[in-house]
mmCIF file of C-alpha atoms and ligand atoms in Angstrom:
data_model
loop_
_atom_site.group_PDB
_atom_site.id
_atom_site.type_symbol
_atom_site.label_atom_id
_atom_site.label_comp_id
_atom_site.label_asym_id
_atom_site.label_seq_id
_atom_site.Cartn_x
_atom_site.Cartn_y
_atom_site.Cartn_z
ATOM 1 C CA TYR A 1 28.300 51.851 -72.759
ATOM 2 C CA ASP A 2 31.281 53.239 -70.943
ATOM 3 C CA ALA A 3 31.404 56.716 -69.551
ATOM 4 C CA LYS A 4 33.397 57.973 -72.491
ATOM 5 C CA GLY A 5 30.672 56.810 -74.850
ATOM 6 C CA ARG A 6 32.598 54.324 -76.757
ATOM 7 C CA GLY A 7 29.667 52.195 -77.599
ATOM 8 C CA ASP A 8 31.153 49.525 -79.895
ATOM 9 C CA ASN A 9 32.636 47.452 -77.043
ATOM 10 C CA LEU A 10 32.003 47.094 -73.309
ATOM 11 C CA ALA A 11 35.033 46.969 -71.155
ATOM 12 C CA VAL A 12 37.704 49.537 -72.033
ATOM 13 C CA TYR A 13 41.174 49.382 -70.531
ATOM 14 C CA ALA A 14 42.673 52.826 -70.017
ATOM 15 C CA PRO A 15 46.458 52.730 -69.327
ATOM 16 C CA GLU A 16 47.732 55.408 -66.984
ATOM 17 C CA ALA A 17 49.593 58.196 -68.675
ATOM 18 C CA ASP A 18 52.333 58.268 -66.041
ATOM 19 C CA HIS A 19 55.470 58.222 -68.152
ATOM 20 C CA ASN A 20 57.660 55.514 -66.863
ATOM 21 C CA SER A 21 55.309 53.335 -65.028
ATOM 22 C CA PRO A 22 55.985 49.562 -65.496
ATOM 23 C CA GLU A 23 52.353 49.291 -66.736
ATOM 24 C CA ARG A 24 52.942 51.683 -69.489
ATOM 25 C CA LEU A 25 56.285 50.193 -70.536
ATOM 26 C CA SER A 26 54.827 46.697 -70.706
ATOM 27 C CA LEU A 27 51.849 47.986 -72.719
ATOM 28 C CA LEU A 28 54.175 49.632 -75.177
ATOM 29 C CA ALA A 29 56.257 46.473 -75.429
ATOM 30 C CA ASP A 30 53.077 44.402 -76.156
ATOM 31 C CA LEU A 31 52.029 46.984 -78.788
ATOM 32 C CA ARG A 32 55.436 46.854 -80.474
ATOM 33 C CA LYS A 33 55.274 43.045 -80.479
ATOM 34 C CA ALA A 34 51.770 43.124 -81.987
ATOM 35 C CA LEU A 35 52.868 45.634 -84.633
ATOM 36 C CA GLU A 36 55.959 43.586 -85.587
ATOM 37 C CA SER A 37 54.210 40.287 -85.882
ATOM 38 C CA THR A 38 51.909 39.196 -88.719
ATOM 39 C CA GLY A 39 48.597 37.354 -88.377
ATOM 40 C CA ASP A 40 45.905 38.204 -85.879
ATOM 41 C CA THR A 41 47.436 40.655 -83.474
ATOM 42 C CA GLY A 42 44.189 42.126 -82.087
ATOM 43 C CA ILE A 43 44.873 45.409 -83.960
ATOM 44 C CA ALA A 44 42.035 46.462 -86.237
ATOM 45 C CA LEU A 45 40.514 49.541 -87.830
ATOM 46 C CA TYR A 46 36.869 50.412 -87.404
ATOM 47 C CA TYR A 47 35.267 52.787 -89.828
ATOM 48 C CA GLN A 48 32.698 55.465 -89.099
ATOM 49 C CA PRO A 49 30.574 56.919 -91.940
ATOM 50 C CA GLN A 50 30.701 60.685 -92.696
ATOM 51 C CA VAL A 51 27.408 61.741 -94.247
ATOM 52 C CA GLU A 52 27.025 64.698 -96.631
ATOM 53 C CA LEU A 53 24.231 66.752 -95.084
ATOM 54 C CA ALA A 54 22.800 68.086 -98.388
ATOM 55 C CA THR A 55 22.325 64.625 -99.929
ATOM 56 C CA GLY A 56 22.376 62.098 -97.120
ATOM 57 C CA GLU A 57 25.148 60.295 -99.000
ATOM 58 C CA VAL A 58 28.128 58.702 -97.298
ATOM 59 C CA VAL A 59 31.172 60.305 -98.845
ATOM 60 C CA GLY A 60 33.823 59.497 -96.288
ATOM 61 C CA LEU A 61 34.826 57.163 -93.500
ATOM 62 C CA GLU A 62 36.993 57.810 -90.517
ATOM 63 C CA ALA A 63 39.357 54.960 -89.631
ATOM 64 C CA LEU A 64 39.547 54.469 -85.860
ATOM 65 C CA LEU A 65 42.024 52.208 -84.101
ATOM 66 C CA ARG A 66 40.921 49.222 -82.009
ATOM 67 C CA TRP A 67 43.343 47.111 -80.089
ATOM 68 C CA GLN A 68 42.082 44.038 -78.336
ATOM 69 C CA HIS A 69 44.833 43.211 -75.949
ATOM 70 C CA PRO A 70 45.081 39.485 -75.093
ATOM 71 C CA GLU A 71 44.854 40.078 -71.324
ATOM 72 C CA ARG A 72 43.674 43.630 -70.844
ATOM 73 C CA GLY A 73 40.807 43.622 -73.305
ATOM 74 C CA LEU A 74 39.993 46.588 -75.502
ATOM 75 C CA VAL A 75 42.480 49.374 -74.952
ATOM 76 C CA ASP A 76 41.087 52.897 -74.928
ATOM 77 C CA PRO A 77 42.390 54.362 -78.215
ATOM 78 C CA GLU A 78 42.754 57.930 -76.992
ATOM 79 C CA GLU A 79 44.744 56.835 -73.922
ATOM 80 C CA LEU A 80 46.822 54.411 -76.015
ATOM 81 C CA ILE A 81 47.799 57.171 -78.403
ATOM 82 C CA LYS A 82 48.728 59.467 -75.547
ATOM 83 C CA VAL A 83 51.072 56.833 -74.213
ATOM 84 C CA ALA A 84 52.463 55.750 -77.606
ATOM 85 C CA GLU A 85 53.000 59.285 -78.846
ATOM 86 C CA HIS A 86 56.099 59.741 -76.694
ATOM 87 C CA SER A 87 57.625 56.460 -77.876
ATOM 88 C CA SER A 88 59.154 55.198 -81.038
ATOM 89 C CA VAL A 89 56.229 52.789 -81.312
ATOM 90 C CA MET A 90 54.042 55.582 -82.556
ATOM 91 C CA ARG A 91 55.745 55.606 -85.970
ATOM 92 C CA LEU A 92 55.111 51.875 -86.409
ATOM 93 C CA LEU A 93 51.437 52.292 -85.335
ATOM 94 C CA THR A 94 50.891 55.120 -87.793
ATOM 95 C CA PHE A 95 52.404 53.205 -90.669
ATOM 96 C CA ARG A 96 50.315 50.237 -89.807
ATOM 97 C CA VAL A 97 47.153 52.263 -89.740
ATOM 98 C CA ILE A 98 47.915 53.971 -93.042
ATOM 99 C CA ASP A 99 48.873 50.651 -94.768
ATOM 100 C CA ASP A 100 45.698 48.952 -93.418
ATOM 101 C CA ALA A 101 43.439 51.821 -94.521
ATOM 102 C CA ILE A 102 44.905 51.882 -98.033
ATOM 103 C CA ASP A 103 44.766 48.120 -98.273
ATOM 104 C CA GLN A 104 41.095 48.336 -97.295
ATOM 105 C CA LEU A 105 40.434 50.910 -99.972
ATOM 106 C CA ALA A 106 42.030 48.582 -102.518
ATOM 107 C CA ALA A 107 40.084 45.605 -101.340
ATOM 108 C CA TRP A 108 36.828 47.579 -101.633
ATOM 109 C CA ALA A 109 37.809 48.796 -105.075
ATOM 110 C CA GLU A 110 38.246 45.210 -106.277
ATOM 111 C CA GLY A 111 35.790 43.041 -104.380
ATOM 112 C CA PRO A 112 32.460 42.180 -105.897
ATOM 113 C CA ASP A 113 30.553 43.392 -102.827
ATOM 114 C CA GLY A 114 32.835 46.438 -102.305
ATOM 115 C CA GLY A 115 30.441 48.428 -104.444
ATOM 116 C CA ALA A 116 28.903 50.371 -101.621
ATOM 117 C CA ALA A 117 32.336 51.525 -100.435
ATOM 118 C CA ALA A 118 34.010 51.699 -103.822
ATOM 119 C CA ARG A 119 34.223 55.464 -103.996
ATOM 120 C CA VAL A 120 34.348 56.683 -100.414
ATOM 121 C CA ARG A 121 37.313 58.625 -98.957
ATOM 122 C CA VAL A 122 38.981 57.317 -95.842
ATOM 123 C CA ALA A 123 40.368 59.664 -93.180
ATOM 124 C CA VAL A 124 43.251 58.399 -90.994
ATOM 125 C CA ASN A 125 44.307 60.018 -87.728
ATOM 126 C CA VAL A 126 47.997 60.799 -87.406
ATOM 127 C CA SER A 127 50.056 62.236 -84.563
ATOM 128 C CA VAL A 128 51.738 65.548 -85.198
ATOM 129 C CA ARG A 129 55.133 63.941 -84.494
ATOM 130 C CA ASP A 130 54.596 61.703 -87.464
ATOM 131 C CA LEU A 131 54.909 64.829 -89.556
ATOM 132 C CA HIS A 132 58.222 66.082 -88.218
ATOM 133 C CA THR A 133 59.973 64.354 -91.131
ATOM 134 C CA GLY A 134 58.843 63.701 -94.691
ATOM 135 C CA GLU A 135 58.943 59.895 -94.204
ATOM 136 C CA ILE A 136 55.201 59.605 -93.881
ATOM 137 C CA ALA A 137 54.719 61.217 -97.280
ATOM 138 C CA ASP A 138 57.181 58.790 -98.917
ATOM 139 C CA ARG A 139 55.392 55.862 -97.279
ATOM 140 C CA ILE A 140 51.984 57.053 -98.423
ATOM 141 C CA ALA A 141 53.162 57.804 -101.950
ATOM 142 C CA ALA A 142 54.750 54.314 -102.298
ATOM 143 C CA LYS A 143 51.700 52.599 -100.886
ATOM 144 C CA LEU A 144 49.296 54.501 -103.172
ATOM 145 C CA ARG A 145 51.488 53.630 -106.219
ATOM 146 C CA GLN A 146 51.614 49.986 -105.218
ATOM 147 C CA THR A 147 47.808 49.666 -104.779
ATOM 148 C CA GLY A 148 46.702 52.054 -107.485
ATOM 149 C CA ILE A 149 44.580 54.046 -105.033
ATOM 150 C CA GLU A 150 44.081 57.711 -105.967
ATOM 151 C CA PRO A 151 45.479 60.167 -103.397
ATOM 152 C CA GLU A 152 42.106 61.933 -103.227
ATOM 153 C CA ARG A 153 40.681 58.830 -101.550
ATOM 154 C CA LEU A 154 42.930 59.375 -98.536
ATOM 155 C CA GLU A 155 42.798 62.122 -95.964
ATOM 156 C CA LEU A 156 44.854 62.715 -92.766
ATOM 157 C CA GLU A 157 43.417 64.134 -89.559
ATOM 158 C CA ILE A 158 45.645 66.093 -87.136
ATOM 159 C CA THR A 159 44.364 67.535 -83.945
ATOM 160 C CA GLU A 160 44.263 71.320 -83.760
ATOM 161 C CA SER A 161 46.036 71.564 -80.383
ATOM 162 C CA ALA A 162 49.003 69.451 -81.597
ATOM 163 C CA LEU A 163 49.291 71.174 -84.936
ATOM 164 C CA MET A 164 49.046 74.727 -83.580
ATOM 165 C CA ALA A 165 51.654 74.058 -80.909
ATOM 166 C CA ASP A 166 54.350 74.286 -83.504
ATOM 167 C CA PRO A 167 52.906 74.664 -87.044
ATOM 168 C CA ARG A 168 56.230 75.575 -88.705
ATOM 169 C CA ARG A 169 57.814 72.275 -87.744
ATOM 170 C CA VAL A 170 55.389 70.342 -89.924
ATOM 171 C CA LEU A 171 54.781 72.771 -92.702
ATOM 172 C CA ALA A 172 57.193 71.132 -95.158
ATOM 173 C CA THR A 173 55.559 67.707 -94.734
ATOM 174 C CA LEU A 174 52.075 69.158 -95.001
ATOM 175 C CA ALA A 175 53.038 70.926 -98.145
ATOM 176 C CA ARG A 176 54.398 67.684 -99.680
ATOM 177 C CA LEU A 177 51.201 65.793 -98.716
ATOM 178 C CA ASP A 178 49.161 68.602 -100.286
ATOM 179 C CA ARG A 179 51.219 68.342 -103.507
ATOM 180 C CA LEU A 180 50.560 64.584 -103.506
ATOM 181 C CA GLY A 181 46.805 65.395 -103.460
ATOM 182 C CA ILE A 182 46.128 64.244 -99.951
ATOM 183 C CA ALA A 183 43.705 66.338 -97.952
ATOM 184 C CA ILE A 184 44.550 67.459 -94.416
ATOM 185 C CA ALA A 185 41.796 67.881 -91.820
ATOM 186 C CA LEU A 186 42.127 69.905 -88.648
ATOM 187 C CA ASP A 187 40.652 67.576 -85.997
ATOM 188 C CA ASP A 188 38.952 68.607 -82.703
ATOM 189 C CA PHE A 189 38.550 72.157 -84.110
ATOM 190 C CA GLY A 190 37.739 74.668 -81.388
ATOM 191 C CA THR A 191 39.878 73.054 -78.697
ATOM 192 C CA GLY A 192 43.327 74.214 -79.835
ATOM 193 C CA TYR A 193 43.485 77.970 -80.356
ATOM 194 C CA SER A 194 44.202 78.263 -84.097
ATOM 195 C CA SER A 195 45.592 81.494 -85.165
ATOM 196 C CA MET A 196 43.838 83.012 -88.156
ATOM 197 C CA LEU A 197 47.207 83.354 -89.868
ATOM 198 C CA HIS A 198 47.922 79.653 -89.669
ATOM 199 C CA LEU A 199 44.371 78.644 -90.614
ATOM 200 C CA ARG A 200 44.970 80.689 -93.785
ATOM 201 C CA ARG A 201 48.501 79.581 -94.513
ATOM 202 C CA LEU A 202 48.521 75.889 -93.706
ATOM 203 C CA PRO A 203 47.401 73.641 -96.614
ATOM 204 C CA LEU A 204 44.193 72.536 -94.884
ATOM 205 C CA LYS A 205 41.104 71.162 -96.743
ATOM 206 C CA GLU A 206 38.747 70.523 -93.791
ATOM 207 C CA VAL A 207 37.968 71.306 -90.194
ATOM 208 C CA LYS A 208 36.218 68.910 -87.870
ATOM 209 C CA ILE A 209 34.219 70.716 -85.206
ATOM 210 C CA ASP A 210 34.922 69.084 -81.903
ATOM 211 C CA ARG A 211 32.178 67.003 -80.257
ATOM 212 C CA SER A 212 32.202 69.135 -77.152
ATOM 213 C CA PHE A 213 30.682 72.026 -79.169
ATOM 214 C CA VAL A 214 28.360 69.857 -81.189
ATOM 215 C CA LEU A 215 26.936 68.266 -78.055
ATOM 216 C CA GLY A 216 24.974 71.328 -77.005
ATOM 217 C CA VAL A 217 24.063 72.701 -80.412
ATOM 218 C CA ALA A 218 20.355 71.820 -80.108
ATOM 219 C CA THR A 219 19.878 72.878 -76.439
ATOM 220 C CA ASP A 220 22.457 75.571 -75.647
ATOM 221 C CA PRO A 221 22.213 78.973 -77.449
ATOM 222 C CA ASP A 222 25.892 79.697 -76.720
ATOM 223 C CA ASP A 223 27.058 76.415 -78.251
ATOM 224 C CA ALA A 224 24.829 77.050 -81.255
ATOM 225 C CA ALA A 225 26.278 80.510 -81.717
ATOM 226 C CA ILE A 226 29.848 79.199 -81.390
ATOM 227 C CA VAL A 227 29.232 76.414 -83.931
ATOM 228 C CA ARG A 228 27.571 78.829 -86.351
ATOM 229 C CA SER A 229 30.548 81.136 -86.172
ATOM 230 C CA MET A 230 33.009 78.245 -86.598
ATOM 231 C CA ILE A 231 31.104 77.172 -89.686
ATOM 232 C CA ASP A 232 31.161 80.751 -91.071
ATOM 233 C CA LEU A 233 34.813 81.181 -90.437
ATOM 234 C CA ALA A 234 35.699 77.839 -92.075
ATOM 235 C CA ARG A 235 33.458 78.690 -94.988
ATOM 236 C CA ALA A 236 35.149 82.067 -95.463
ATOM 237 C CA LEU A 237 38.485 80.283 -95.626
ATOM 238 C CA GLY A 238 37.165 77.823 -98.203
ATOM 239 C CA LEU A 239 37.384 74.775 -95.911
ATOM 240 C CA ARG A 240 35.111 71.769 -95.819
ATOM 241 C CA ILE A 241 33.266 71.450 -92.475
ATOM 242 C CA VAL A 242 32.571 68.219 -90.633
ATOM 243 C CA ALA A 243 30.710 68.058 -87.363
ATOM 244 C CA GLU A 244 31.761 65.178 -85.100
ATOM 245 C CA GLY A 245 29.652 63.444 -82.394
ATOM 246 C CA VAL A 246 26.169 64.046 -83.886
ATOM 247 C CA GLU A 247 23.918 61.991 -81.645
ATOM 248 C CA ASP A 248 20.365 63.117 -82.410
ATOM 249 C CA GLU A 249 18.035 64.453 -85.039
ATOM 250 C CA ARG A 250 17.720 67.971 -83.598
ATOM 251 C CA THR A 251 21.460 68.366 -83.751
ATOM 252 C CA TRP A 252 21.570 67.085 -87.283
ATOM 253 C CA ARG A 253 18.771 69.474 -88.320
ATOM 254 C CA MET A 254 20.524 72.477 -86.787
ATOM 255 C CA LEU A 255 23.758 71.640 -88.509
ATOM 256 C CA VAL A 256 21.971 71.363 -91.853
ATOM 257 C CA GLU A 257 20.456 74.754 -91.279
ATOM 258 C CA ALA A 258 23.765 76.296 -90.229
ATOM 259 C CA GLY A 259 25.402 75.144 -93.499
ATOM 260 C CA CYS A 260 27.658 72.354 -92.232
ATOM 261 C CA ASP A 261 28.926 70.165 -95.029
ATOM 262 C CA LEU A 262 29.335 66.700 -93.411
ATOM 263 C CA ALA A 263 28.532 65.021 -90.146
ATOM 264 C CA GLN A 264 29.506 61.885 -88.340
ATOM 265 C CA GLY A 265 28.132 60.473 -85.137
ATOM 266 C CA TRP A 266 26.030 57.805 -83.477
ATOM 267 C CA TYR A 267 22.841 59.328 -84.972
ATOM 268 C CA PHE A 268 24.046 57.993 -88.297
ATOM 269 C CA ALA A 269 26.334 55.147 -87.350
ATOM 270 C CA ARG A 270 28.954 54.000 -84.843
ATOM 271 C CA PRO A 271 32.452 52.966 -85.925
ATOM 272 C CA MET A 272 32.158 49.414 -87.440
ATOM 273 C CA PRO A 273 34.513 46.731 -88.705
ATOM 274 C CA PRO A 274 34.699 46.563 -92.541
ATOM 275 C CA ASP A 275 32.211 43.700 -93.056
ATOM 276 C CA ARG A 276 29.515 45.324 -90.929
ATOM 277 C CA LEU A 277 30.194 48.636 -92.553
ATOM 278 C CA LEU A 278 29.459 47.164 -95.983
ATOM 279 C CA ASP A 279 26.164 45.832 -94.818
ATOM 280 C CA TRP A 280 25.320 49.174 -93.236
ATOM 281 C CA LEU A 281 26.295 51.133 -96.399
ATOM 282 C CA THR A 282 24.105 48.926 -98.547
ATOM 283 C CA ARG A 283 21.124 49.405 -96.296
ATOM 284 C CA HIS A 284 21.791 53.130 -95.902
ATOM 285 C CA ARG A 285 22.067 53.617 -99.641
ATOM 286 C CA ARG A 286 18.724 51.961 -100.204
ATOM 287 C CA SER A 287 17.044 54.211 -97.628
ATOM 288 C CA THR A 288 18.728 57.345 -99.081
ATOM 289 C CA VAL A 289 17.395 56.444 -102.500
ATOM 290 C CA ALA A 290 13.952 55.751 -101.092
ATOM 291 C CA HIS A 291 13.917 59.167 -99.350
ATOM 292 C CA THR A 292 14.901 61.130 -102.451
ATOM 293 C CA ALA A 293 12.832 59.207 -104.926
HETATM 294 P P1 LIG B 1 38.848 61.629 -82.938
HETATM 295 O O1 LIG B 1 39.770 61.487 -84.031
HETATM 296 O O2 LIG B 1 38.350 62.998 -82.625
HETATM 297 O O3 LIG B 1 37.734 60.553 -83.196
HETATM 298 C C1 LIG B 1 36.398 60.743 -82.804
HETATM 299 C C2 LIG B 1 35.990 59.952 -81.613
HETATM 300 O O4 LIG B 1 34.658 60.141 -81.309
HETATM 301 C C3 LIG B 1 36.144 58.432 -81.797
HETATM 302 O O5 LIG B 1 36.567 57.902 -80.569
HETATM 303 C C4 LIG B 1 34.726 58.022 -82.095
HETATM 304 O O6 LIG B 1 34.468 56.644 -81.791
HETATM 305 C C5 LIG B 1 33.947 58.939 -81.235
HETATM 306 N N1 LIG B 1 32.584 59.180 -81.683
HETATM 307 C C6 LIG B 1 32.157 59.203 -82.932
HETATM 308 N N2 LIG B 1 30.823 59.549 -83.016
HETATM 309 C C7 LIG B 1 30.464 59.778 -81.719
HETATM 310 C C8 LIG B 1 29.209 60.147 -81.109
HETATM 311 O O7 LIG B 1 28.204 60.486 -81.749
HETATM 312 N N3 LIG B 1 29.218 60.309 -79.758
HETATM 313 C C9 LIG B 1 30.262 60.130 -78.980
HETATM 314 N N4 LIG B 1 30.180 60.219 -77.666
HETATM 315 N N5 LIG B 1 31.500 59.698 -79.525
HETATM 316 C C10 LIG B 1 31.519 59.535 -80.829
HETATM 317 P P2 LIG B 1 37.678 56.761 -80.451
HETATM 318 O O8 LIG B 1 37.517 55.737 -81.520
HETATM 319 O O9 LIG B 1 37.676 56.222 -79.035
HETATM 320 O O10 LIG B 1 39.005 57.533 -80.675
HETATM 321 C C11 LIG B 1 39.427 58.512 -79.733
HETATM 322 C C12 LIG B 1 40.567 59.298 -80.286
HETATM 323 O O11 LIG B 1 41.766 58.520 -80.409
HETATM 324 C C13 LIG B 1 40.364 59.898 -81.678
HETATM 325 O O12 LIG B 1 39.634 61.092 -81.569
HETATM 326 C C14 LIG B 1 41.811 60.140 -82.143
HETATM 327 O O13 LIG B 1 42.307 61.354 -81.617
HETATM 328 C C15 LIG B 1 42.556 58.943 -81.468
HETATM 329 N N6 LIG B 1 42.723 57.877 -82.439
HETATM 330 C C16 LIG B 1 41.846 56.857 -82.784
HETATM 331 N N7 LIG B 1 42.476 56.097 -83.726
HETATM 332 C C17 LIG B 1 43.691 56.646 -84.010
HETATM 333 C C18 LIG B 1 44.715 56.248 -84.934
HETATM 334 O O14 LIG B 1 44.697 55.282 -85.671
HETATM 335 N N8 LIG B 1 45.835 57.053 -84.857
HETATM 336 C C19 LIG B 1 45.930 58.173 -84.048
HETATM 337 N N9 LIG B 1 47.047 58.883 -84.121
HETATM 338 N N10 LIG B 1 44.961 58.496 -83.233
HETATM 339 C C20 LIG B 1 43.804 57.765 -83.201
HETATM 340 MG MG1 LIG B 2 39.731 62.090 -85.968
HETATM 341 MG MG1 LIG B 3 37.911 64.537 -83.802
HETATM 342 MG MG1 LIG B 4 37.286 64.767 -80.800
#
C-alpha cells in the first residue's frame, strides 16, 4: 500500500498542486473530457461502509471518487480535488458524483440482489465552492424526483476547514438542502477550527472525527481525551458522530465506550466498487446476525 494508506490500488498518481503548471492544465483538460463523454471514462465511485457501533449494522456508505487515468493510472483523489477545486471542472465533477451516487441508490432499490444495500444512506463529498449558489440543491432535488429516492438516503460531506473559512457564504444553500431533507456532515472534524456559534447555527446533522485524532485513540491518552471531548461536544449539540479511519479492534472498542455512533475504516472494510460491496454486505450481515443471535 502507498504511504498515504490508500489500500485499494497500488500506484497512485499525485498531480502537483502548482497552479498553472502544464501538468495540471492537461490533467484538468483530461478530466473535463472524461466528464463530458459517456461510456467508460475511468471515473468510478467506490463505497466504504459506515457501521453503527451499538448494533454492528451498516447504516451508511461513503462514496469516494476513483479516477483511473488512461496513461497516469489511478489519480490520488485528494490531490485531484485540490487541483480541480480552483477550476470550473469541479462543478461537473460534483454533479457527476451526485448523479452516480443517486443512480446507484436507485439501482440497489430495484435490483433483485440489491437487498443488502436497499436501505443504506450514501454520503457524497462536496467542495465548499459547490455551495456558493443554490444550483446543487436544484440538481439534487430534480435527480431525487426523477429516481424516486428519498432525500434521507443522501448526505453531503463538507470539510470543516473549508466550511468554517466562510460559513455565511453557504448558509442559504445549506438551509435549502436541510429543508429538502438532506443531511449535512462536517468532515475532517477537529482540523478546521469550528466556532461554537457556527456549530450551533449551521444546519448540520453529523460530524466526522478526523482520522488523525482517531489514529492514536487506543495508544495516546491525549488523543483519547480529545476524541472523548469531541464526542461529548457533538452529543451536546445533538449531532451524530462518525469516527473515520478506524483500523483496529482496540480503537473500535474505545470508540464504543466513548459513545461514538458510527465508525468507518479498514478494520471494517475498505472502499469497494458496488459489486464487491454487495458481496461484502451480504457476508457482513450474516456474521452480524450470527453474533447477535
Ligand atoms: P475524506 O472525505 O475524509 O475520506 C476519507 C478518506 O480516508 C478516504 O480517502 C478513504 O479511502 C480513507 N480511509 C478510509 N478508512 C481508512 C482507514 O482505516 N485508514 C486510512 N489510512 N484511510 C482510510 P480517499 O478515498 O483517498 O479520499 C481522500 C479525500 O479526497 C476525501 O477525504 C475527500 O476529501 C476527497 N474526495 C474523495 N472523493 C471525493 C469526491 O467525490 N468529491 C470531493 N469533493 N472530494 C472527494
Ligand atoms: Mg468524506
Ligand atoms: Mg473525512
Ligand atoms: Mg479525513
